[in-house]
């Protein structure tokens, strides 16, 4: 017979759950924690004391309660002291942020990236250099508890090896996390996740999809990635490559796709498809600004731009109808350059959904744009870096050397 959880297991679980409330929800009173967690007051007091002693939270008297009696102490994350490094590799940009517990971006650095200028392995040195510069500017009492990176490619489950990435010049498997960890030199493992998967988690924990348990997130850059959250959990698949919605086929025999197939959603809706349809595909003109320019031209009455958005909106709506029929999400979120594309083609997307999605699935469906916008992938990387802190707060702090 399997033994039940030990007292220590329960305490570790409760510490993590309490810290998660403070990390995601911000300052919260002990009284509120007692009611939300369904634990008694003395247990909450013991847990907050442990987290305070570890330097993860602090407790303060509330400013004004307006109520008689002894006020309940407010628990706040130690955002300026406990932090992680978040890295974001996107086709056109490299970003590094120092993110405090509670999700506060304390410091950030961004540089434009020339597509195809550096292979993924070489980027590790650039990113680690930025992080080291930031670290030199921190106070002595700060502690780095984790690091994670978002990449626009396939990340193998378990070891964070990037195995494919047409937009990253990945020709063979790259142990990106290991390389970044070595160059950072903090003695910390660096987790790696697919950018769209991490952006989905970010929107689910801090963005427009907060409190939504079933959502489909679509991320557009050069290609189209996705993150599917069902019942509050990210769908990873057997090897960690699940959710590649960019490669569902919407137009058999259609445009060639970087994956080797034809008529994938990415090939019909991606940046190149839109720019070509709008007669604006020229070398050196790409990225979000080029996509935005098509939407703005359509708004001004440019017929070619309007037709291009209609065409792309048709394929996008068809792809989403398939996803809605399979996953029955409460919300579909458009992120990256797909925010602009969706805003410029919402009527098309909706009419395709009406035609192809089953009525019970679409009746209560909400279509939304990402609220974290260009930071969704970076915020997602930060959340991945914090995940192990929330799983075992005291152990992680002890290892981080405090
Ligand atoms: Zn494809």
PDB file of C-alpha atoms in Angstrom, residues 174-282:
ATOM      1  CA  UNK A 174      21.093  22.480 -29.582  1.00  0.00           C
ATOM      2  CA  UNK A 175      21.401  22.047 -25.790  1.00  0.00           C
ATOM      3  CA  UNK A 176      20.460  25.695 -25.417  1.00  0.00           C
ATOM      4  CA  UNK A 177      19.564  25.668 -21.710  1.00  0.00           C
ATOM      5  CA  UNK A 178      22.827  23.974 -20.797  1.00  0.00           C
ATOM      6  CA  UNK A 179      24.833  26.419 -22.897  1.00  0.00           C
ATOM      7  CA  UNK A 180      23.071  29.460 -21.479  1.00  0.00           C
ATOM      8  CA  UNK A 181      23.469  28.125 -17.936  1.00  0.00           C
ATOM      9  CA  UNK A 182      27.204  27.605 -18.450  1.00  0.00           C
ATOM     10  CA  UNK A 183      27.674  31.113 -19.820  1.00  0.00           C
ATOM     11  CA  UNK A 184      25.571  32.694 -17.065  1.00  0.00           C
ATOM     12  CA  UNK A 185      27.814  31.074 -14.483  1.00  0.00           C
ATOM     13  CA  UNK A 186      25.294  31.295 -11.627  1.00  0.00           C
ATOM     14  CA  UNK A 187      25.230  27.574 -10.917  1.00  0.00           C
ATOM     15  CA  UNK A 188      21.553  27.559 -11.865  1.00  0.00           C
ATOM     16  CA  UNK A 189      19.860  25.343 -14.440  1.00  0.00           C
ATOM     17  CA  UNK A 190      18.196  27.295 -17.259  1.00  0.00           C
ATOM     18  CA  UNK A 191      14.802  25.995 -18.354  1.00  0.00           C
ATOM     19  CA  UNK A 192      13.788  26.362 -21.986  1.00  0.00           C
ATOM     20  CA  UNK A 193      10.299  26.477 -23.459  1.00  0.00           C
ATOM     21  CA  UNK A 194       8.624  27.000 -26.810  1.00  0.00           C
ATOM     22  CA  UNK A 195       7.725  30.702 -27.112  1.00  0.00           C
ATOM     23  CA  UNK A 196       4.038  30.192 -27.963  1.00  0.00           C
ATOM     24  CA  UNK A 197       3.596  27.641 -25.162  1.00  0.00           C
ATOM     25  CA  UNK A 198       5.128  30.077 -22.674  1.00  0.00           C
ATOM     26  CA  UNK A 199       3.072  33.008 -23.970  1.00  0.00           C
ATOM     27  CA  UNK A 200      -0.059  30.868 -23.517  1.00  0.00           C
ATOM     28  CA  UNK A 201       0.938  30.209 -19.906  1.00  0.00           C
ATOM     29  CA  UNK A 202       1.646  33.922 -19.389  1.00  0.00           C
ATOM     30  CA  UNK A 203      -1.779  34.942 -20.684  1.00  0.00           C
ATOM     31  CA  UNK A 204      -3.316  32.182 -18.557  1.00  0.00           C
ATOM     32  CA  UNK A 205      -1.590  33.321 -15.356  1.00  0.00           C
ATOM     33  CA  UNK A 206      -1.320  37.102 -15.782  1.00  0.00           C
ATOM     34  CA  UNK A 207      -3.074  38.191 -18.957  1.00  0.00           C
ATOM     35  CA  UNK A 208      -6.422  38.208 -20.689  1.00  0.00           C
ATOM     36  CA  UNK A 209      -6.847  34.474 -20.001  1.00  0.00           C
ATOM     37  CA  UNK A 210      -6.359  34.664 -16.224  1.00  0.00           C
ATOM     38  CA  UNK A 211      -8.908  32.382 -14.537  1.00  0.00           C
ATOM     39  CA  UNK A 212      -9.753  30.793 -17.922  1.00  0.00           C
ATOM     40  CA  UNK A 213      -9.065  27.062 -17.680  1.00  0.00           C
ATOM     41  CA  UNK A 214      -9.555  26.146 -21.342  1.00  0.00           C
ATOM     42  CA  UNK A 215      -7.945  28.368 -23.917  1.00  0.00           C
ATOM     43  CA  UNK A 216      -6.177  28.263 -27.241  1.00  0.00           C
ATOM     44  CA  UNK A 217      -3.441  30.810 -27.796  1.00  0.00           C
ATOM     45  CA  UNK A 218      -2.054  31.496 -31.270  1.00  0.00           C
ATOM     46  CA  UNK A 219       1.241  33.295 -31.645  1.00  0.00           C
ATOM     47  CA  UNK A 220       2.320  34.836 -34.919  1.00  0.00           C
ATOM     48  CA  UNK A 221       5.842  35.819 -35.837  1.00  0.00           C
ATOM     49  CA  UNK A 222       7.505  34.604 -39.002  1.00  0.00           C
ATOM     50  CA  UNK A 223       5.632  31.394 -38.359  1.00  0.00           C
ATOM     51  CA  UNK A 224       2.623  30.550 -36.238  1.00  0.00           C
ATOM     52  CA  UNK A 225       2.906  28.747 -32.940  1.00  0.00           C
ATOM     53  CA  UNK A 226       0.345  27.797 -30.394  1.00  0.00           C
ATOM     54  CA  UNK A 227      -0.300  26.898 -26.811  1.00  0.00           C
ATOM     55  CA  UNK A 228      -3.334  24.883 -25.775  1.00  0.00           C
ATOM     56  CA  UNK A 229      -4.451  24.921 -22.167  1.00  0.00           C
ATOM     57  CA  UNK A 230      -7.076  22.374 -21.199  1.00  0.00           C
ATOM     58  CA  UNK A 231      -8.422  22.088 -17.678  1.00  0.00           C
ATOM     59  CA  UNK A 232      -5.734  24.542 -16.518  1.00  0.00           C
ATOM     60  CA  UNK A 233      -2.838  22.470 -17.921  1.00  0.00           C
ATOM     61  CA  UNK A 234      -0.679  23.120 -20.944  1.00  0.00           C
ATOM     62  CA  UNK A 235      -0.973  20.357 -23.507  1.00  0.00           C
ATOM     63  CA  UNK A 236       2.576  19.160 -24.106  1.00  0.00           C
ATOM     64  CA  UNK A 237       2.152  15.842 -25.862  1.00  0.00           C
ATOM     65  CA  UNK A 238       4.386  12.797 -25.524  1.00  0.00           C
ATOM     66  CA  UNK A 239       7.660  14.517 -26.408  1.00  0.00           C
ATOM     67  CA  UNK A 240       6.771  18.112 -25.548  1.00  0.00           C
ATOM     68  CA  UNK A 241       5.968  19.208 -29.096  1.00  0.00           C
ATOM     69  CA  UNK A 242       2.172  19.352 -28.763  1.00  0.00           C
ATOM     70  CA  UNK A 243       0.221  22.426 -29.750  1.00  0.00           C
ATOM     71  CA  UNK A 244       1.954  23.107 -33.094  1.00  0.00           C
ATOM     72  CA  UNK A 245      -1.207  24.619 -34.482  1.00  0.00           C
ATOM     73  CA  UNK A 246       0.711  26.422 -37.210  1.00  0.00           C
ATOM     74  CA  UNK A 247       1.005  23.142 -39.075  1.00  0.00           C
ATOM     75  CA  UNK A 248      -2.599  22.013 -39.209  1.00  0.00           C
ATOM     76  CA  UNK A 249      -3.465  21.826 -42.877  1.00  0.00           C
ATOM     77  CA  UNK A 250      -6.173  24.264 -43.930  1.00  0.00           C
ATOM     78  CA  UNK A 251      -5.518  24.305 -47.684  1.00  0.00           C
ATOM     79  CA  UNK A 252      -4.312  20.961 -49.093  1.00  0.00           C
ATOM     80  CA  UNK A 253      -2.079  21.656 -52.083  1.00  0.00           C
ATOM     81  CA  UNK A 254      -1.691  25.278 -50.985  1.00  0.00           C
ATOM     82  CA  UNK A 255       1.452  27.288 -50.298  1.00  0.00           C
ATOM     83  CA  UNK A 256       4.653  25.474 -49.395  1.00  0.00           C
ATOM     84  CA  UNK A 257       5.477  25.486 -45.676  1.00  0.00           C
ATOM     85  CA  UNK A 258       8.877  25.515 -43.957  1.00  0.00           C
ATOM     86  CA  UNK A 259       7.982  22.164 -42.357  1.00  0.00           C
ATOM     87  CA  UNK A 260       7.963  20.464 -45.770  1.00  0.00           C
ATOM     88  CA  UNK A 261       4.195  20.208 -46.085  1.00  0.00           C
ATOM     89  CA  UNK A 262       1.785  22.391 -48.073  1.00  0.00           C
ATOM     90  CA  UNK A 263      -1.165  24.540 -47.058  1.00  0.00           C
ATOM     91  CA  UNK A 264      -0.368  24.666 -43.332  1.00  0.00           C
ATOM     92  CA  UNK A 265      -2.036  27.450 -41.346  1.00  0.00           C
ATOM     93  CA  UNK A 266       1.414  29.058 -41.017  1.00  0.00           C
ATOM     94  CA  UNK A 267       1.981  29.003 -44.780  1.00  0.00           C
ATOM     95  CA  UNK A 268      -1.418  30.576 -45.521  1.00  0.00           C
ATOM     96  CA  UNK A 269      -1.604  33.066 -42.634  1.00  0.00           C
ATOM     97  CA  UNK A 270       2.017  33.780 -41.657  1.00  0.00           C
ATOM     98  CA  UNK A 271       3.859  37.021 -42.226  1.00  0.00           C
ATOM     99  CA  UNK A 272       5.082  36.150 -45.715  1.00  0.00           C
ATOM    100  CA  UNK A 273       1.626  35.076 -46.934  1.00  0.00           C
ATOM    101  CA  UNK A 274       0.093  38.338 -45.769  1.00  0.00           C
ATOM    102  CA  UNK A 275       2.839  40.557 -47.188  1.00  0.00           C
ATOM    103  CA  UNK A 276       2.796  38.749 -50.522  1.00  0.00           C
ATOM    104  CA  UNK A 277      -0.980  38.957 -50.809  1.00  0.00           C
ATOM    105  CA  UNK A 278      -0.761  42.684 -50.049  1.00  0.00           C
ATOM    106  CA  UNK A 279       1.959  43.144 -52.674  1.00  0.00           C
ATOM    107  CA  UNK A 280       4.385  44.264 -49.969  1.00  0.00           C
ATOM    108  CA  UNK A 281       6.854  41.385 -49.744  1.00  0.00           C
ATOM    109  CA  UNK A 282      10.258  42.975 -50.241  1.00  0.00           C
TER     110      UNK A 282
END
